[in-house]
mmCIF file of C-alpha atoms and ligand atoms in Angstrom:
data_model
loop_
_atom_site.group_PDB
_atom_site.id
_atom_site.type_symbol
_atom_site.label_atom_id
_atom_site.label_comp_id
_atom_site.label_asym_id
_atom_site.label_seq_id
_atom_site.Cartn_x
_atom_site.Cartn_y
_atom_site.Cartn_z
ATOM 1 C CA MET M 1 -13.983 -5.550 -16.699
ATOM 2 C CA ALA M 2 -14.041 -7.910 -13.775
ATOM 3 C CA SER M 3 -14.468 -8.264 -10.051
ATOM 4 C CA VAL M 4 -11.422 -8.931 -7.886
ATOM 5 C CA GLU M 5 -11.455 -11.126 -4.775
ATOM 6 C CA ILE M 6 -8.606 -11.137 -2.316
ATOM 7 C CA ASP M 7 -9.199 -13.972 0.103
ATOM 8 C CA ASP M 8 -7.116 -14.329 3.276
ATOM 9 C CA VAL M 9 -3.913 -13.494 1.441
ATOM 10 C CA ARG M 10 -0.624 -13.674 3.316
ATOM 11 C CA LYS M 11 2.915 -12.851 2.348
ATOM 12 C CA SER M 12 6.219 -13.232 4.122
ATOM 13 C CA PHE M 13 9.634 -12.153 2.935
ATOM 14 C CA GLY M 14 11.877 -14.843 4.444
ATOM 15 C CA ASN M 15 10.244 -15.370 7.832
ATOM 16 C CA HIS M 16 9.116 -11.742 8.100
ATOM 17 C CA PRO M 17 5.323 -11.537 7.630
ATOM 18 C CA VAL M 18 4.327 -8.427 5.660
ATOM 19 C CA ILE M 19 0.721 -9.211 4.664
ATOM 20 C CA LYS M 20 -1.021 -10.946 7.547
ATOM 21 C CA GLY M 21 -4.327 -12.250 6.194
ATOM 22 C CA VAL M 22 -6.025 -9.663 4.000
ATOM 23 C CA SER M 23 -9.476 -10.145 2.474
ATOM 24 C CA VAL M 24 -11.083 -7.590 0.163
ATOM 25 C CA ALA M 25 -13.982 -8.027 -2.260
ATOM 26 C CA ILE M 26 -13.875 -5.581 -5.169
ATOM 27 C CA GLU M 27 -16.900 -5.328 -7.392
ATOM 28 C CA ASP M 28 -16.827 -5.101 -11.156
ATOM 29 C CA GLY M 29 -16.296 -1.444 -12.100
ATOM 30 C CA GLU M 30 -15.460 -0.286 -8.598
ATOM 31 C CA PHE M 31 -12.702 2.248 -7.786
ATOM 32 C CA VAL M 32 -11.017 0.907 -4.663
ATOM 33 C CA ILE M 33 -8.190 2.653 -2.850
ATOM 34 C CA LEU M 34 -5.726 0.916 -0.549
ATOM 35 C CA VAL M 35 -4.487 3.541 1.892
ATOM 36 C CA GLY M 36 -2.177 3.370 4.878
ATOM 37 C CA PRO M 37 1.129 4.603 6.193
ATOM 38 C CA SER M 38 4.352 3.880 4.369
ATOM 39 C CA GLY M 39 5.527 0.303 4.840
ATOM 40 C CA CYS M 40 2.093 -1.155 5.714
ATOM 41 C CA GLY M 41 2.106 -3.490 2.695
ATOM 42 C CA LYS M 42 0.090 -1.629 0.034
ATOM 43 C CA SER M 43 2.562 -2.052 -2.815
ATOM 44 C CA THR M 44 3.187 -5.664 -1.892
ATOM 45 C CA LEU M 45 -0.543 -6.395 -2.050
ATOM 46 C CA LEU M 46 -0.881 -4.589 -5.394
ATOM 47 C CA ARG M 47 2.123 -6.418 -6.800
ATOM 48 C CA MET M 48 0.527 -9.699 -5.769
ATOM 49 C CA LEU M 49 -2.615 -8.710 -7.704
ATOM 50 C CA ALA M 50 -0.406 -7.939 -10.692
ATOM 51 C CA GLY M 51 1.452 -11.228 -10.416
ATOM 52 C CA LEU M 52 4.790 -9.517 -9.779
ATOM 53 C CA GLU M 53 5.031 -11.094 -6.327
ATOM 54 C CA HIS M 54 4.080 -14.626 -5.252
ATOM 55 C CA ILE M 55 1.568 -15.005 -2.446
ATOM 56 C CA SER M 56 2.524 -17.164 0.520
ATOM 57 C CA SER M 57 -1.066 -18.337 1.101
ATOM 58 C CA GLY M 58 -4.664 -17.426 0.307
ATOM 59 C CA GLU M 59 -6.370 -16.885 -3.021
ATOM 60 C CA ILE M 60 -6.720 -14.071 -5.549
ATOM 61 C CA ARG M 61 -9.514 -14.227 -8.131
ATOM 62 C CA ILE M 62 -9.959 -11.855 -11.083
ATOM 63 C CA GLY M 63 -13.368 -12.396 -12.627
ATOM 64 C CA ASP M 64 -14.027 -16.097 -12.128
ATOM 65 C CA ARG M 65 -10.384 -17.159 -12.492
ATOM 66 C CA VAL M 66 -8.048 -17.987 -9.632
ATOM 67 C CA VAL M 67 -4.875 -16.184 -10.686
ATOM 68 C CA ASN M 68 -2.487 -17.282 -7.904
ATOM 69 C CA ASP M 69 -0.186 -19.022 -10.351
ATOM 70 C CA LEU M 70 -0.843 -17.023 -13.525
ATOM 71 C CA PRO M 71 2.024 -14.869 -14.840
ATOM 72 C CA PRO M 72 1.327 -11.095 -15.082
ATOM 73 C CA LYS M 73 0.665 -11.050 -18.816
ATOM 74 C CA GLU M 74 -2.095 -13.633 -18.515
ATOM 75 C CA ARG M 75 -3.964 -11.718 -15.820
ATOM 76 C CA ASP M 76 -5.376 -9.044 -18.141
ATOM 77 C CA ILE M 77 -4.386 -6.171 -15.851
ATOM 78 C CA ALA M 78 -2.499 -2.944 -16.545
ATOM 79 C CA MET M 79 -0.365 -1.292 -13.907
ATOM 80 C CA VAL M 80 0.718 2.344 -13.592
ATOM 81 C CA PHE M 81 3.769 2.835 -11.381
ATOM 82 C CA GLN M 82 4.864 5.805 -9.284
ATOM 83 C CA ASN M 83 7.887 6.489 -11.522
ATOM 84 C CA TYR M 84 5.814 5.980 -14.738
ATOM 85 C CA ALA M 85 8.546 3.711 -16.202
ATOM 86 C CA LEU M 86 8.312 5.282 -19.678
ATOM 87 C CA TYR M 87 10.848 4.287 -22.333
ATOM 88 C CA PRO M 88 12.997 7.414 -22.757
ATOM 89 C CA HIS M 89 14.053 6.631 -26.344
ATOM 90 C CA MET M 90 10.468 6.171 -27.571
ATOM 91 C CA THR M 91 7.913 8.810 -28.542
ATOM 92 C CA VAL M 92 4.642 9.175 -26.681
ATOM 93 C CA ALA M 93 2.866 7.260 -29.451
ATOM 94 C CA ASP M 94 5.402 4.422 -29.304
ATOM 95 C CA ASN M 95 5.305 4.306 -25.539
ATOM 96 C CA MET M 96 1.550 3.923 -25.716
ATOM 97 C CA SER M 97 1.696 1.328 -28.519
ATOM 98 C CA PHE M 98 4.555 -0.787 -27.245
ATOM 99 C CA SER M 99 2.683 -3.433 -25.263
ATOM 100 C CA LEU M 100 0.205 -3.921 -28.123
ATOM 101 C CA MET M 101 3.073 -4.306 -30.595
ATOM 102 C CA LEU M 102 4.636 -6.919 -28.332
ATOM 103 C CA ALA M 103 1.314 -8.719 -28.235
ATOM 104 C CA GLY M 104 1.297 -8.799 -32.062
ATOM 105 C CA VAL M 105 -1.733 -6.540 -32.504
ATOM 106 C CA PRO M 106 -1.874 -5.317 -36.157
ATOM 107 C CA LYS M 107 -0.631 -1.769 -36.731
ATOM 108 C CA ALA M 108 -3.937 -0.334 -37.932
ATOM 109 C CA GLN M 109 -5.669 -1.664 -34.863
ATOM 110 C CA ILE M 110 -3.005 -0.166 -32.589
ATOM 111 C CA GLN M 111 -3.636 3.228 -34.205
ATOM 112 C CA GLU M 112 -7.330 2.841 -33.562
ATOM 113 C CA ARG M 113 -6.713 2.315 -29.858
ATOM 114 C CA VAL M 114 -4.005 4.924 -29.315
ATOM 115 C CA LYS M 115 -5.962 7.736 -30.964
ATOM 116 C CA PRO M 116 -9.002 7.815 -28.647
ATOM 117 C CA ALA M 117 -6.834 7.168 -25.577
ATOM 118 C CA ALA M 118 -4.648 10.144 -26.512
ATOM 119 C CA GLU M 119 -7.766 12.244 -26.984
ATOM 120 C CA ILE M 120 -9.227 11.323 -23.617
ATOM 121 C CA LEU M 121 -5.930 12.233 -21.954
ATOM 122 C CA GLY M 122 -5.274 15.430 -23.920
ATOM 123 C CA LEU M 123 -2.125 13.981 -25.507
ATOM 124 C CA SER M 124 -3.110 14.162 -29.185
ATOM 125 C CA SER M 125 -0.727 17.008 -29.980
ATOM 126 C CA LEU M 126 2.162 15.420 -28.066
ATOM 127 C CA LEU M 127 2.295 12.008 -29.734
ATOM 128 C CA GLU M 128 5.631 12.630 -31.483
ATOM 129 C CA ARG M 129 7.406 13.999 -28.396
ATOM 130 C CA TYR M 130 9.854 12.101 -26.208
ATOM 131 C CA PRO M 131 9.323 11.742 -22.429
ATOM 132 C CA ARG M 132 12.116 14.242 -21.653
ATOM 133 C CA GLN M 133 10.123 16.880 -23.590
ATOM 134 C CA LEU M 134 7.083 16.466 -21.329
ATOM 135 C CA SER M 135 6.078 17.930 -17.966
ATOM 136 C CA GLY M 136 5.535 15.646 -14.977
ATOM 137 C CA GLY M 137 1.779 15.735 -15.441
ATOM 138 C CA GLN M 138 2.044 14.881 -19.138
ATOM 139 C CA ARG M 139 4.341 11.931 -18.384
ATOM 140 C CA GLN M 140 1.842 10.765 -15.842
ATOM 141 C CA ARG M 141 -0.843 10.868 -18.537
ATOM 142 C CA VAL M 142 1.299 8.895 -20.967
ATOM 143 C CA ALA M 143 1.734 6.228 -18.305
ATOM 144 C CA MET M 144 -2.050 6.093 -17.960
ATOM 145 C CA GLY M 145 -2.459 6.086 -21.735
ATOM 146 C CA ARG M 146 -0.258 3.040 -21.948
ATOM 147 C CA ALA M 147 -2.559 1.281 -19.508
ATOM 148 C CA ILE M 148 -5.759 2.443 -21.218
ATOM 149 C CA VAL M 149 -4.857 1.222 -24.725
ATOM 150 C CA ARG M 150 -4.593 -2.297 -23.403
ATOM 151 C CA ASP M 151 -8.257 -2.155 -22.385
ATOM 152 C CA PRO M 152 -7.568 -4.436 -19.409
ATOM 153 C CA GLN M 153 -9.992 -6.067 -16.998
ATOM 154 C CA VAL M 154 -8.410 -4.171 -14.106
ATOM 155 C CA PHE M 155 -6.238 -1.057 -13.656
ATOM 156 C CA LEU M 156 -3.672 -1.089 -10.869
ATOM 157 C CA PHE M 157 -2.140 2.223 -9.760
ATOM 158 C CA ASP M 158 0.718 2.507 -7.269
ATOM 159 C CA GLU M 159 0.998 6.080 -5.901
ATOM 160 C CA PRO M 160 0.734 7.562 -9.423
ATOM 161 C CA LEU M 161 0.572 11.171 -8.233
ATOM 162 C CA SER M 162 3.292 11.303 -5.621
ATOM 163 C CA ASN M 163 5.920 12.746 -7.987
ATOM 164 C CA LEU M 164 3.741 15.718 -8.927
ATOM 165 C CA ASP M 165 3.541 19.102 -7.230
ATOM 166 C CA ALA M 166 0.585 19.840 -4.986
ATOM 167 C CA LYS M 167 -1.490 21.763 -7.512
ATOM 168 C CA LEU M 168 -1.053 19.229 -10.295
ATOM 169 C CA ARG M 169 -1.847 16.423 -7.877
ATOM 170 C CA VAL M 170 -5.227 17.983 -7.205
ATOM 171 C CA SER M 171 -6.087 18.390 -10.892
ATOM 172 C CA MET M 172 -4.844 14.873 -11.783
ATOM 173 C CA ARG M 173 -7.023 13.524 -8.988
ATOM 174 C CA THR M 174 -10.038 14.971 -10.764
ATOM 175 C CA GLU M 175 -8.811 13.702 -14.146
ATOM 176 C CA ILE M 176 -8.354 10.145 -12.923
ATOM 177 C CA LYS M 177 -11.736 10.112 -11.253
ATOM 178 C CA ASN M 178 -13.332 11.519 -14.392
ATOM 179 C CA LEU M 179 -11.512 8.922 -16.494
ATOM 180 C CA HIS M 180 -12.831 6.143 -14.297
ATOM 181 C CA GLN M 181 -16.360 7.481 -14.646
ATOM 182 C CA ARG M 182 -15.982 7.266 -18.441
ATOM 183 C CA LEU M 183 -14.207 3.925 -18.722
ATOM 184 C CA THR M 184 -15.712 2.250 -15.622
ATOM 185 C CA THR M 185 -12.843 -0.229 -15.528
ATOM 186 C CA THR M 186 -12.323 -1.900 -12.155
ATOM 187 C CA THR M 187 -9.483 -0.003 -10.479
ATOM 188 C CA VAL M 188 -7.271 -0.695 -7.479
ATOM 189 C CA TYR M 189 -5.286 2.378 -6.496
ATOM 190 C CA VAL M 190 -2.624 2.626 -3.797
ATOM 191 C CA THR M 191 -1.773 5.810 -1.923
ATOM 192 C CA HIS M 192 -0.513 6.894 1.491
ATOM 193 C CA ASP M 193 -2.514 10.120 1.121
ATOM 194 C CA GLN M 194 -5.854 9.920 2.876
ATOM 195 C CA ILE M 195 -7.204 12.993 1.047
ATOM 196 C CA GLU M 196 -6.573 11.250 -2.273
ATOM 197 C CA ALA M 197 -8.390 8.214 -0.906
ATOM 198 C CA MET M 198 -11.326 10.241 0.404
ATOM 199 C CA THR M 199 -11.823 12.269 -2.755
ATOM 200 C CA MET M 200 -11.394 9.539 -5.373
ATOM 201 C CA ALA M 201 -12.543 6.180 -4.042
ATOM 202 C CA ASP M 202 -15.850 4.367 -4.202
ATOM 203 C CA LYS M 203 -14.475 2.214 -1.424
ATOM 204 C CA ILE M 204 -11.442 2.638 0.838
ATOM 205 C CA VAL M 205 -9.406 -0.156 2.395
ATOM 206 C CA VAL M 206 -7.429 1.210 5.355
ATOM 207 C CA MET M 207 -4.307 -0.869 5.918
ATOM 208 C CA HIS M 208 -1.886 -0.801 8.813
ATOM 209 C CA ASP M 209 1.045 -3.094 9.442
ATOM 210 C CA GLY M 210 -0.092 -5.845 7.061
ATOM 211 C CA ILE M 211 -3.719 -6.030 8.134
ATOM 212 C CA VAL M 212 -6.985 -4.346 7.104
ATOM 213 C CA GLU M 213 -8.244 -1.934 9.764
ATOM 214 C CA GLN M 214 -11.522 -1.049 8.005
ATOM 215 C CA ILE M 215 -13.218 -1.171 4.613
ATOM 216 C CA GLY M 216 -15.950 1.249 3.615
ATOM 217 C CA ALA M 217 -17.196 4.184 1.586
ATOM 218 C CA PRO M 218 -15.160 7.356 2.264
ATOM 219 C CA LEU M 219 -17.826 9.144 4.285
ATOM 220 C CA ASP M 220 -18.682 6.010 6.275
ATOM 221 C CA LEU M 221 -15.059 5.765 7.385
ATOM 222 C CA TYR M 222 -15.067 9.452 8.230
ATOM 223 C CA ASP M 223 -18.335 9.341 10.160
ATOM 224 C CA LYS M 224 -17.858 5.961 11.820
ATOM 225 C CA PRO M 225 -14.218 4.986 12.126
ATOM 226 C CA ALA M 226 -14.096 1.458 13.553
ATOM 227 C CA ASN M 227 -11.107 2.104 15.778
ATOM 228 C CA LEU M 228 -8.598 4.683 16.941
ATOM 229 C CA PHE M 229 -6.217 3.982 14.080
ATOM 230 C CA VAL M 230 -8.779 4.796 11.388
ATOM 231 C CA ALA M 231 -10.114 7.719 13.431
ATOM 232 C CA GLY M 232 -6.650 9.247 13.539
ATOM 233 C CA PHE M 233 -5.679 8.385 9.982
ATOM 234 C CA ILE M 234 -8.739 9.580 8.049
ATOM 235 C CA GLY M 235 -9.499 13.298 8.170
ATOM 236 C CA SER M 236 -7.351 16.408 8.028
ATOM 237 C CA PRO M 237 -6.810 18.149 10.392
ATOM 238 C CA ALA M 238 -7.027 14.927 12.385
ATOM 239 C CA MET M 239 -9.731 14.073 14.897
ATOM 240 C CA ASN M 240 -9.097 15.483 18.375
ATOM 241 C CA MET M 241 -8.756 12.791 21.014
ATOM 242 C CA LEU M 242 -9.115 13.175 24.781
ATOM 243 C CA SER M 243 -8.608 10.481 27.404
ATOM 244 C CA GLY M 244 -11.059 10.090 30.269
ATOM 245 C CA LYS M 245 -14.150 8.311 31.576
ATOM 246 C CA LEU M 246 -17.896 8.710 31.800
ATOM 247 C CA ASP M 247 -19.102 10.295 35.028
ATOM 248 C CA GLU M 248 -20.296 7.404 37.274
ATOM 249 C CA ALA M 249 -23.306 9.381 38.480
ATOM 250 C CA ASP M 250 -24.252 10.993 35.165
ATOM 251 C CA PRO M 251 -23.120 9.100 32.036
ATOM 252 C CA SER M 252 -24.138 12.003 29.806
ATOM 253 C CA ARG M 253 -20.961 13.674 31.073
ATOM 254 C CA PHE M 254 -17.526 12.657 29.838
ATOM 255 C CA VAL M 255 -14.762 13.714 32.212
ATOM 256 C CA THR M 256 -11.251 14.075 30.835
ATOM 257 C CA GLY M 257 -8.166 13.031 32.793
ATOM 258 C CA ASP M 258 -7.646 16.651 33.805
ATOM 259 C CA GLY M 259 -11.234 17.124 34.941
ATOM 260 C CA ILE M 260 -12.836 18.903 31.973
ATOM 261 C CA VAL M 261 -16.476 17.925 31.356
ATOM 262 C CA LEU M 262 -17.656 17.280 27.781
ATOM 263 C CA PRO M 263 -21.062 16.103 26.568
ATOM 264 C CA ALA M 264 -21.019 12.330 25.979
ATOM 265 C CA PRO M 265 -22.758 10.773 22.985
ATOM 266 C CA PRO M 266 -26.115 9.299 24.004
ATOM 267 C CA GLY M 267 -26.854 5.716 25.065
ATOM 268 C CA ILE M 268 -23.568 3.863 25.302
ATOM 269 C CA ALA M 269 -23.974 1.616 28.306
ATOM 270 C CA SER M 270 -20.916 -0.410 27.271
ATOM 271 C CA ALA M 271 -18.680 2.594 27.910
ATOM 272 C CA ARG M 272 -19.449 2.896 31.630
ATOM 273 C CA GLY M 273 -16.522 2.342 33.975
ATOM 274 C CA LYS M 274 -14.033 1.964 31.113
ATOM 275 C CA GLU M 275 -10.981 3.995 30.253
ATOM 276 C CA LEU M 276 -12.099 5.849 27.136
ATOM 277 C CA VAL M 277 -10.909 8.052 24.338
ATOM 278 C CA TYR M 278 -13.314 10.809 23.325
ATOM 279 C CA GLY M 279 -12.992 11.836 19.688
ATOM 280 C CA ILE M 280 -14.267 15.041 18.147
ATOM 281 C CA ARG M 281 -13.428 16.290 14.665
ATOM 282 C CA PRO M 282 -12.175 19.868 14.235
ATOM 283 C CA GLU M 283 -15.457 20.921 12.625
ATOM 284 C CA GLY M 284 -17.526 19.262 15.386
ATOM 285 C CA VAL M 285 -16.723 22.190 17.678
ATOM 286 C CA SER M 286 -18.857 25.353 17.396
ATOM 287 C CA LEU M 287 -18.340 28.904 18.568
ATOM 288 C CA GLY M 288 -20.216 29.924 21.711
ATOM 289 C CA GLY M 289 -20.846 27.706 24.715
ATOM 290 C CA THR M 290 -19.523 26.614 28.043
ATOM 291 C CA VAL M 291 -16.307 24.828 27.092
ATOM 292 C CA ASP M 292 -13.214 27.010 27.468
ATOM 293 C CA LEU M 293 -10.325 26.771 25.025
ATOM 294 C CA LYS M 294 -7.061 28.617 25.513
ATOM 295 C CA VAL M 295 -6.004 29.836 22.082
ATOM 296 C CA GLN M 296 -2.449 29.029 20.986
ATOM 297 C CA VAL M 297 -2.356 29.625 17.222
ATOM 298 C CA ILE M 298 -4.893 31.061 14.751
ATOM 299 C CA GLU M 299 -4.510 30.054 11.118
ATOM 300 C CA PRO M 300 -6.939 31.848 8.801
ATOM 301 C CA THR M 301 -7.299 30.259 5.356
ATOM 302 C CA GLY M 302 -9.732 32.918 4.176
ATOM 303 C CA SER M 303 -12.704 30.588 3.920
ATOM 304 C CA GLU M 304 -12.139 29.179 7.410
ATOM 305 C CA SER M 305 -10.355 29.831 10.683
ATOM 306 C CA GLN M 306 -8.266 26.997 11.977
ATOM 307 C CA ILE M 307 -7.506 27.325 15.666
ATOM 308 C CA VAL M 308 -5.045 25.339 17.718
ATOM 309 C CA ALA M 309 -5.872 25.617 21.399
ATOM 310 C CA LEU M 310 -5.607 23.896 24.756
ATOM 311 C CA LEU M 311 -8.607 22.072 26.170
ATOM 312 C CA GLY M 312 -7.357 21.473 29.696
ATOM 313 C CA LYS M 313 -3.882 20.120 29.001
ATOM 314 C CA THR M 314 -4.721 18.564 25.632
ATOM 315 C CA GLN M 315 -3.978 20.375 22.404
ATOM 316 C CA VAL M 316 -6.955 20.426 20.053
ATOM 317 C CA THR M 317 -7.612 21.805 16.580
ATOM 318 C CA CYS M 318 -10.901 23.435 15.600
ATOM 319 C CA VAL M 319 -12.103 24.646 12.231
ATOM 320 C CA PHE M 320 -14.761 27.351 12.071
ATOM 321 C CA ARG M 321 -16.491 28.860 9.057
ATOM 322 C CA GLU M 322 -16.521 32.153 10.938
ATOM 323 C CA ARG M 323 -13.564 34.485 11.205
ATOM 324 C CA VAL M 324 -12.158 34.478 14.717
ATOM 325 C CA MET M 325 -10.458 37.665 15.910
ATOM 326 C CA LEU M 326 -8.567 36.619 19.013
ATOM 327 C CA GLN M 327 -4.995 36.767 20.240
ATOM 328 C CA PRO M 328 -2.930 33.822 21.435
ATOM 329 C CA GLY M 329 -3.540 33.264 25.145
ATOM 330 C CA GLU M 330 -7.160 34.470 25.030
ATOM 331 C CA ILE M 331 -10.068 32.233 25.987
ATOM 332 C CA LEU M 332 -12.501 31.007 23.337
ATOM 333 C CA ASN M 333 -15.894 29.669 24.435
ATOM 334 C CA VAL M 334 -17.099 26.748 22.376
ATOM 335 C CA SER M 335 -19.634 23.943 22.427
ATOM 336 C CA ILE M 336 -19.524 20.363 21.238
ATOM 337 C CA ASP M 337 -22.478 18.565 19.715
ATOM 338 C CA PRO M 338 -22.551 15.189 21.541
ATOM 339 C CA ARG M 339 -23.909 13.511 18.401
ATOM 340 C CA ALA M 340 -20.694 14.480 16.620
ATOM 341 C CA ALA M 341 -18.537 12.881 19.327
ATOM 342 C CA HIS M 342 -17.058 9.375 19.134
ATOM 343 C CA LEU M 343 -16.110 7.113 22.035
ATOM 344 C CA PHE M 344 -13.420 4.456 21.820
ATOM 345 C CA ASP M 345 -12.254 1.852 24.305
ATOM 346 C CA ALA M 346 -8.799 3.127 25.285
ATOM 347 C CA LYS M 347 -7.460 -0.396 25.775
ATOM 348 C CA SER M 348 -8.673 -2.153 22.616
ATOM 349 C CA GLY M 349 -8.956 1.006 20.516
ATOM 350 C CA MET M 350 -12.364 -0.175 19.272
ATOM 351 C CA ARG M 351 -15.272 2.163 18.619
ATOM 352 C CA LEU M 352 -18.081 2.007 21.210
ATOM 353 C CA THR M 353 -20.550 4.514 19.728
ATOM 354 C CA ASP M 354 -22.864 3.258 16.924
HETATM 355 N N1 ADP P 401 11.307 -7.695 -1.765
HETATM 356 C C1 ADP P 401 11.234 -7.468 -0.448
HETATM 357 N N2 ADP P 401 12.016 -8.130 0.418
HETATM 358 C C2 ADP P 401 11.935 -7.924 1.753
HETATM 359 N N3 ADP P 401 11.055 -7.072 2.327
HETATM 360 C C3 ADP P 401 10.261 -6.377 1.529
HETATM 361 C C4 ADP P 401 10.284 -6.537 0.101
HETATM 362 N N4 ADP P 401 9.341 -5.711 -0.441
HETATM 363 C C5 ADP P 401 8.769 -5.080 0.610
HETATM 364 N N5 ADP P 401 9.301 -5.465 1.778
HETATM 365 C C6 ADP P 401 8.894 -5.002 3.117
HETATM 366 O O1 ADP P 401 7.503 -5.194 3.236
HETATM 367 C C7 ADP P 401 6.899 -4.135 3.954
HETATM 368 C C8 ADP P 401 5.784 -3.531 3.128
HETATM 369 O O2 ADP P 401 6.346 -2.880 2.006
HETATM 370 P P1 ADP P 401 5.446 -2.181 0.890
HETATM 371 O O3 ADP P 401 4.411 -3.133 0.436
HETATM 372 O O4 ADP P 401 6.361 -1.643 -0.129
HETATM 373 O O5 ADP P 401 4.767 -1.011 1.738
HETATM 374 P P2 ADP P 401 3.951 0.278 1.252
HETATM 375 O O6 ADP P 401 3.752 0.179 -0.228
HETATM 376 O O7 ADP P 401 2.672 0.232 2.032
HETATM 377 O O8 ADP P 401 4.779 1.455 1.656
HETATM 378 C C9 ADP P 401 8.015 -3.172 4.295
HETATM 379 O O9 ADP P 401 8.421 -3.430 5.610
HETATM 380 C C10 ADP P 401 9.086 -3.518 3.304
HETATM 381 O O10 ADP P 401 10.360 -3.231 3.823
HETATM 382 MG MG1 MG P 402 4.432 1.463 -1.757
#
């Protein structure tokens, strides 16, 4: 196991910059997820960690070694790709053993490593099968098994669950997290799915267009997004956002562009006079109160009611634990806890609340 340091790393393809100065410190044993929209540079950054892509400038350290110029096989990492890249003509056992065989590890020793890895992954009874005889989830596990037997310093995963159906994705999420808790190998995991990031990571790195928008523990990002991008990206349904300003005479009142008054979070002198965006998560709205919503769509999930409604002219989404029996077009009275509200500078996008 090892720490990983990414220090002001940049990458251009031709003269097109793709990674624009990224720094991330990953502790030994940590499970870190790089998340961001498609095309933001996640795979490129991961491939640079793996040594599959040269870096244009900056430094990458694994443990106490600078690995900028080390070839992949000398970096002591194991990577699991989105398409698994299994060898179709080899059995599960051979797929898992192959890299060790190439490295000249004696046969008996290979057996000793494959057996427990297969057990951990529930593959023991499938060792003689070929990839085409496996389900998507089983193939995914073989790809992980191949990484595990190498006992690397660092695991790298690039969207390993995106080829699986929704239900399997959820159970594999749990399996991978459980596996990390057992092996405690430093892991860097790439996904575009913020739920995957929230549920699995010790630490999330939110990327956007080649830069890091914010780094933090999942709930810290959720509770205190540093800017509008992170606020909109993390959380599902997404945070509701309303444009407006604080009332000049009474800064405890936020007034939207269409004149609706909402309770402002306390004590943010820096917000006065500015064009603002008021953010409130769907569960930050409660039933009963003086704010009127005009109901558009009610989506009961059984455990919750999700309501899409108009607040003035802005469409908002609310999630209530209670069952709401209303028809579209009816008015729903709600309240907003000002401590659950976020204020952002509309121009810079930066968070103003603590
Ligand atoms: N080999 C390459 N040559 C040129 N451009 C590339 C290459 N690989 C990736 N890119 C570009 O770099 C950007 C980031 O790609 P990528 O790291 O794959 O994004 P992500 O994994 O976040 O979806 C994209 O605009 C992509 O088109
Ligand atoms: Mg990618």
